[in-house]
C-alpha cells in the first residue's frame, strides 16, 4: 500500500501559468519517468540537477528515485527538502511534498517523523480530496503506532469522508474498531472494505479476525482461507494460514 501511495504521488502536478518554464517542466517529467524505469539513473540525474539549482522539483524527483529503490529514510529527507524549498518559494505544492515525506517515513518505520511531516501537510490547508484523505489516513497509521487511538479514529473518520471508495481506509477503520472493542463498527467497516476490495488478502485476513472475535467460526475460516489463497506468500496470506491452523487446532 505504501508503494502504491508513492507511485500515485509521482504523477506530475499540472503546471499553471506561474509554474516552471516548459524546458524545466520537461526535465521534471523526464526525471519522474526515469525514476520509475531507471531509479538509479534518476537518482544521479536528480542529484546533478539539484546541485545545478533544480530546487524543489529536483529534490522531489530524487525522493521518488529513492522510493523506487526502497531507500525510505533517504526518500523522506529528499521530500522534506523539497517541501521546505517549496514553502520558501510560497509554492502550494509544498503540502504534497510533506505528505510524501510522511508516507516515506512510515515506510522507514519512523512514526514520529511521519506524524510531524503529515501535521505540516495537513496544517497547510491546501490539500483537498484524495490527497487530503490519504494524508489523514497516513497520520492515523502513525497515531496507532504511538498508541493514540482516539486521535487515529478522528483521522480515519476524516479520511473516510474524503476517500469513501478507498478499501484501505475502511480496512484500517475496521481494524482500529476491532482493537478498541467496537465490534459493531468493525463489522460494518469490514463489510465495506470487502465490497470495495474483497480481492485483497489484507482485507480478507481482517475479515477473518473480526469474524473470529465475534465468535463466527464459519465466516472466520472462509475469510482466512480466501486470504491464504489470494496471496499465499504474502505476510497476510501467511498470517491467515497460521490462523487457520490455530483455529483448527482449537476444535
Short mmCIF file of C-alpha atoms in Angstrom, two decimals:
data_model
loop_
_atom_site.label_atom_id
_atom_site.label_comp_id
_atom_site.label_asym_id
_atom_site.label_seq_id
_atom_site.Cartn_x
_atom_site.Cartn_y
_atom_site.Cartn_z
CA UNK A 1 0.00 0.00 0.00
CA UNK A 2 2.82 2.38 0.76
CA UNK A 3 4.38 1.85 -2.65
CA UNK A 4 1.00 2.49 -4.26
CA UNK A 5 0.63 5.82 -2.50
CA UNK A 6 4.08 6.96 -3.51
CA UNK A 7 3.57 5.84 -7.09
CA UNK A 8 0.32 7.74 -7.15
CA UNK A 9 2.09 10.83 -5.89
CA UNK A 10 4.64 10.52 -8.71
CA UNK A 11 2.14 11.78 -11.27
CA UNK A 12 3.39 15.22 -12.32
CA UNK A 13 1.31 18.04 -10.90
CA UNK A 14 -0.19 20.14 -13.72
CA UNK A 15 1.74 23.36 -14.04
CA UNK A 16 -0.18 26.61 -14.08
CA UNK A 17 0.90 29.86 -15.61
CA UNK A 18 3.19 30.56 -12.68
CA UNK A 19 4.88 27.18 -12.96
CA UNK A 20 8.35 26.45 -14.31
CA UNK A 21 9.26 27.15 -17.92
CA UNK A 22 8.48 24.45 -20.45
CA UNK A 23 12.09 23.24 -20.56
CA UNK A 24 12.15 22.84 -16.77
CA UNK A 25 8.77 21.10 -16.82
CA UNK A 26 10.02 18.70 -19.49
CA UNK A 27 13.11 17.98 -17.41
CA UNK A 28 10.98 17.32 -14.36
CA UNK A 29 8.62 14.97 -16.21
CA UNK A 30 11.56 13.14 -17.77
CA UNK A 31 13.15 12.74 -14.34
CA UNK A 32 9.93 11.30 -12.88
CA UNK A 33 9.55 8.88 -15.79
CA UNK A 34 13.13 7.76 -15.30
CA UNK A 35 12.55 7.32 -11.56
CA UNK A 36 10.05 4.60 -12.47
CA UNK A 37 12.07 2.83 -15.17
CA UNK A 38 15.64 3.52 -14.04
CA UNK A 39 15.71 4.75 -10.43
CA UNK A 40 19.49 4.63 -10.14
CA UNK A 41 19.82 6.76 -13.26
CA UNK A 42 17.12 9.14 -12.00
CA UNK A 43 18.94 9.43 -8.68
CA UNK A 44 22.10 10.57 -10.46
CA UNK A 45 20.15 12.88 -12.75
CA UNK A 46 18.14 14.47 -9.95
CA UNK A 47 21.22 14.86 -7.77
CA UNK A 48 23.10 16.68 -10.51
CA UNK A 49 20.05 18.81 -11.29
CA UNK A 50 19.68 19.78 -7.64
CA UNK A 51 23.33 20.85 -7.44
CA UNK A 52 22.77 22.91 -10.58
CA UNK A 53 19.86 24.74 -8.96
CA UNK A 54 16.94 22.44 -9.72
CA UNK A 55 15.29 23.41 -6.45
CA UNK A 56 12.30 21.57 -5.06
CA UNK A 57 11.46 19.83 -8.35
CA UNK A 58 14.87 18.14 -8.40
CA UNK A 59 14.59 17.19 -4.71
CA UNK A 60 11.11 15.72 -5.19
CA UNK A 61 12.31 13.65 -8.15
CA UNK A 62 15.26 12.47 -6.08
CA UNK A 63 12.79 11.36 -3.41
CA UNK A 64 10.85 9.38 -5.99
CA UNK A 65 14.03 7.66 -7.19
CA UNK A 66 14.95 6.72 -3.62
CA UNK A 67 11.41 5.44 -3.08
CA UNK A 68 11.60 3.14 -6.07
CA UNK A 69 14.83 1.78 -4.57
CA UNK A 70 13.05 1.42 -1.20
CA UNK A 71 15.60 3.70 0.43
CA UNK A 72 12.92 5.14 2.63
CA UNK A 73 14.90 7.35 5.01
CA UNK A 74 16.76 8.95 2.11
CA UNK A 75 13.48 9.44 0.27
CA UNK A 76 11.92 11.07 3.33
CA UNK A 77 14.75 13.56 3.65
CA UNK A 78 14.61 14.40 -0.06
CA UNK A 79 10.85 15.01 0.14
CA UNK A 80 11.29 17.18 3.23
CA UNK A 81 13.97 19.17 1.43
CA UNK A 82 11.55 19.67 -1.47
CA UNK A 83 8.78 20.71 0.91
CA UNK A 84 10.93 23.25 2.74
CA UNK A 85 12.20 24.76 -0.52
CA UNK A 86 8.67 24.95 -1.93
CA UNK A 87 7.46 26.68 1.24
CA UNK A 88 10.19 29.29 0.89
CA UNK A 89 9.10 29.82 -2.70
CA UNK A 90 5.48 30.10 -1.50
CA UNK A 91 4.55 27.23 -3.78
CA UNK A 92 1.42 25.32 -2.72
CA UNK A 93 2.95 22.02 -3.79
CA UNK A 94 4.87 22.02 -0.53
CA UNK A 95 1.92 20.32 1.19
CA UNK A 96 2.07 17.40 -1.21
CA UNK A 97 5.79 17.02 -0.62
CA UNK A 98 5.23 16.99 3.16
CA UNK A 99 2.63 14.25 2.64
CA UNK A 100 5.09 12.24 0.56
CA UNK A 101 7.70 12.66 3.29
CA UNK A 102 5.24 11.39 5.88
CA UNK A 103 4.36 8.37 3.77
CA UNK A 104 8.03 7.55 3.27
CA UNK A 105 8.80 7.96 6.99
CA UNK A 106 6.06 5.41 7.69
CA UNK A 107 7.75 3.01 5.28
CA UNK A 108 11.04 3.69 7.07
CA UNK A 109 9.41 2.77 10.38
CA UNK A 110 9.66 6.20 11.99
CA UNK A 111 6.12 7.09 13.05
CA UNK A 112 7.20 10.19 14.99
CA UNK A 113 8.83 11.84 11.97
CA UNK A 114 5.93 10.68 9.81
CA UNK A 115 3.46 12.43 12.07
CA UNK A 116 5.48 15.66 12.05
CA UNK A 117 5.58 15.71 8.25
CA UNK A 118 1.89 14.87 7.95
CA UNK A 119 1.00 17.53 10.51
CA UNK A 120 2.75 20.04 8.25
CA UNK A 121 0.96 18.73 5.16
CA UNK A 122 -2.50 18.91 6.72
CA UNK A 123 -1.91 22.22 8.51
CA UNK A 124 -1.12 23.90 5.20
CA UNK A 125 -4.81 23.87 4.34
CA UNK A 126 -4.07 23.35 0.64
CA UNK A 127 -4.62 19.58 0.40
CA UNK A 128 -8.04 18.57 -0.88
CA UNK A 129 -9.97 15.46 -1.85
CA UNK A 130 -7.91 12.28 -2.25
CA UNK A 131 -4.65 13.99 -1.28
CA UNK A 132 -6.17 15.20 2.00
CA UNK A 133 -7.81 11.85 2.67
CA UNK A 134 -4.57 9.93 2.13
CA UNK A 135 -2.69 12.32 4.43
CA UNK A 136 -5.24 11.73 7.21
CA UNK A 137 -5.01 8.00 6.54
CA UNK A 138 -1.25 8.03 6.91
CA UNK A 139 -1.40 10.17 10.04
CA UNK A 140 -3.87 7.71 11.55
CA UNK A 141 -1.35 4.92 10.97
CA UNK A 142 1.32 6.98 12.72
CA UNK A 143 -1.00 7.70 15.65
CA UNK A 144 -1.85 4.00 16.06
CA UNK A 145 1.88 3.31 16.36
CA UNK A 146 2.02 5.97 19.09
CA UNK A 147 -0.97 4.31 20.80
CA UNK A 148 -3.14 7.39 20.30
CA UNK A 149 -6.30 5.54 19.34
CA UNK A 150 -8.62 8.49 19.81
CA UNK A 151 -6.54 10.66 17.51
CA UNK A 152 -6.30 7.83 15.00
CA UNK A 153 -10.09 7.47 14.99
CA UNK A 154 -10.51 11.17 14.27
CA UNK A 155 -8.10 10.97 11.34
CA UNK A 156 -9.66 7.80 9.96
CA UNK A 157 -13.13 9.32 10.07
CA UNK A 158 -11.83 12.36 8.20
CA UNK A 159 -10.09 10.10 5.67
CA UNK A 160 -13.32 8.18 5.08
CA UNK A 161 -15.15 11.41 4.36
CA UNK A 162 -12.55 12.35 1.73
CA UNK A 163 -11.85 8.92 0.17
CA UNK A 164 -15.01 6.86 0.74
CA UNK A 165 -14.11 4.46 -2.07
CA UNK A 166 -10.68 3.54 -0.71
CA UNK A 167 -10.78 -0.01 0.69
CA UNK A 168 -7.62 0.63 2.72
CA UNK A 169 -9.38 3.37 4.67
CA UNK A 170 -12.26 1.04 5.53
CA UNK A 171 -9.83 -1.76 6.38
CA UNK A 172 -7.83 0.39 8.79
CA UNK A 173 -11.02 1.75 10.32
CA UNK A 174 -12.33 -1.78 10.86
CA UNK A 175 -9.03 -2.91 12.36
CA UNK A 176 -8.96 0.02 14.77
CA UNK A 177 -12.55 -0.66 15.78
CA UNK A 178 -11.74 -4.31 16.49
CA UNK A 179 -8.71 -3.37 18.56
CA UNK A 180 -10.70 -0.89 20.62
CA UNK A 181 -13.59 -3.32 21.14
CA UNK A 182 -16.15 -1.56 18.94
CA UNK A 183 -17.39 -4.69 17.18
CA UNK A 184 -20.49 -3.18 15.51
CA UNK A 185 -18.24 -0.57 13.86
CA UNK A 186 -15.65 -3.21 12.98
CA UNK A 187 -18.25 -5.40 11.29
CA UNK A 188 -19.81 -2.51 9.41
CA UNK A 189 -16.50 -1.17 8.15
CA UNK A 190 -15.02 -4.52 7.14
CA UNK A 191 -18.17 -5.21 5.14
CA UNK A 192 -17.49 -2.03 3.17
CA UNK A 193 -13.81 -2.95 2.75
CA UNK A 194 -14.87 -6.34 1.38
CA UNK A 195 -17.30 -4.69 -1.01
CA UNK A 196 -14.62 -2.39 -2.37
CA UNK A 197 -11.59 -4.67 -2.15
CA UNK A 198 -12.57 -8.25 -1.49
CA UNK A 199 -9.73 -9.48 -3.70
CA UNK A 200 -7.16 -8.06 -1.26
CA UNK A 201 -5.69 -10.63 1.11
CA UNK A 202 -5.20 -7.97 3.82
CA UNK A 203 -8.93 -7.27 3.75
CA UNK A 204 -9.81 -10.95 3.90
CA UNK A 205 -7.39 -11.53 6.79
CA UNK A 206 -9.01 -8.78 8.83
CA UNK A 207 -12.48 -10.05 7.92
CA UNK A 208 -11.45 -13.37 9.43
CA UNK A 209 -10.05 -11.69 12.53
CA UNK A 210 -13.26 -9.77 13.10
CA UNK A 211 -15.45 -12.80 12.49
CA UNK A 212 -13.36 -14.85 14.91
CA UNK A 213 -13.59 -12.19 17.60
CA UNK A 214 -17.36 -12.15 17.11
CA UNK A 215 -17.46 -15.93 17.56
CA UNK A 216 -18.40 -16.60 13.91
CA UNK A 217 -16.28 -19.66 13.15
CA UNK A 218 -17.71 -20.31 9.70
CA UNK A 219 -17.03 -16.86 8.29
CA UNK A 220 -13.67 -16.62 10.04
CA UNK A 221 -12.47 -19.80 8.36
CA UNK A 222 -13.84 -18.76 4.97
CA UNK A 223 -12.16 -15.34 5.08
CA UNK A 224 -8.82 -16.69 6.28
CA UNK A 225 -8.88 -19.36 3.58
CA UNK A 226 -9.58 -16.70 0.97
CA UNK A 227 -6.68 -14.58 2.24
CA UNK A 228 -4.34 -17.57 2.13
CA UNK A 229 -5.47 -18.45 -1.38
CA UNK A 230 -5.17 -14.93 -2.77
CA UNK A 231 -1.54 -14.31 -1.80
CA UNK A 232 -0.07 -17.35 -0.07
CA UNK A 233 3.47 -15.93 0.11
CA UNK A 234 2.48 -12.50 1.44
CA UNK A 235 2.52 -11.58 5.15
CA UNK A 236 -1.28 -11.52 5.21
CA UNK A 237 -1.52 -14.85 3.40
CA UNK A 238 0.91 -16.47 5.82
CA UNK A 239 -0.87 -14.95 8.82
CA UNK A 240 -4.18 -16.31 7.52
CA UNK A 241 -2.69 -19.78 7.05
CA UNK A 242 -1.35 -19.68 10.59
CA UNK A 243 -4.71 -18.51 11.89
CA UNK A 244 -6.41 -21.41 10.15
CA UNK A 245 -4.05 -23.86 11.82
CA UNK A 246 -4.52 -22.32 15.25
CA UNK A 247 -8.26 -22.15 14.82
CA UNK A 248 -8.41 -25.72 13.58
CA UNK A 249 -6.34 -26.93 16.48
CA UNK A 250 -8.79 -25.39 18.88
CA UNK A 251 -11.63 -27.53 17.62
#
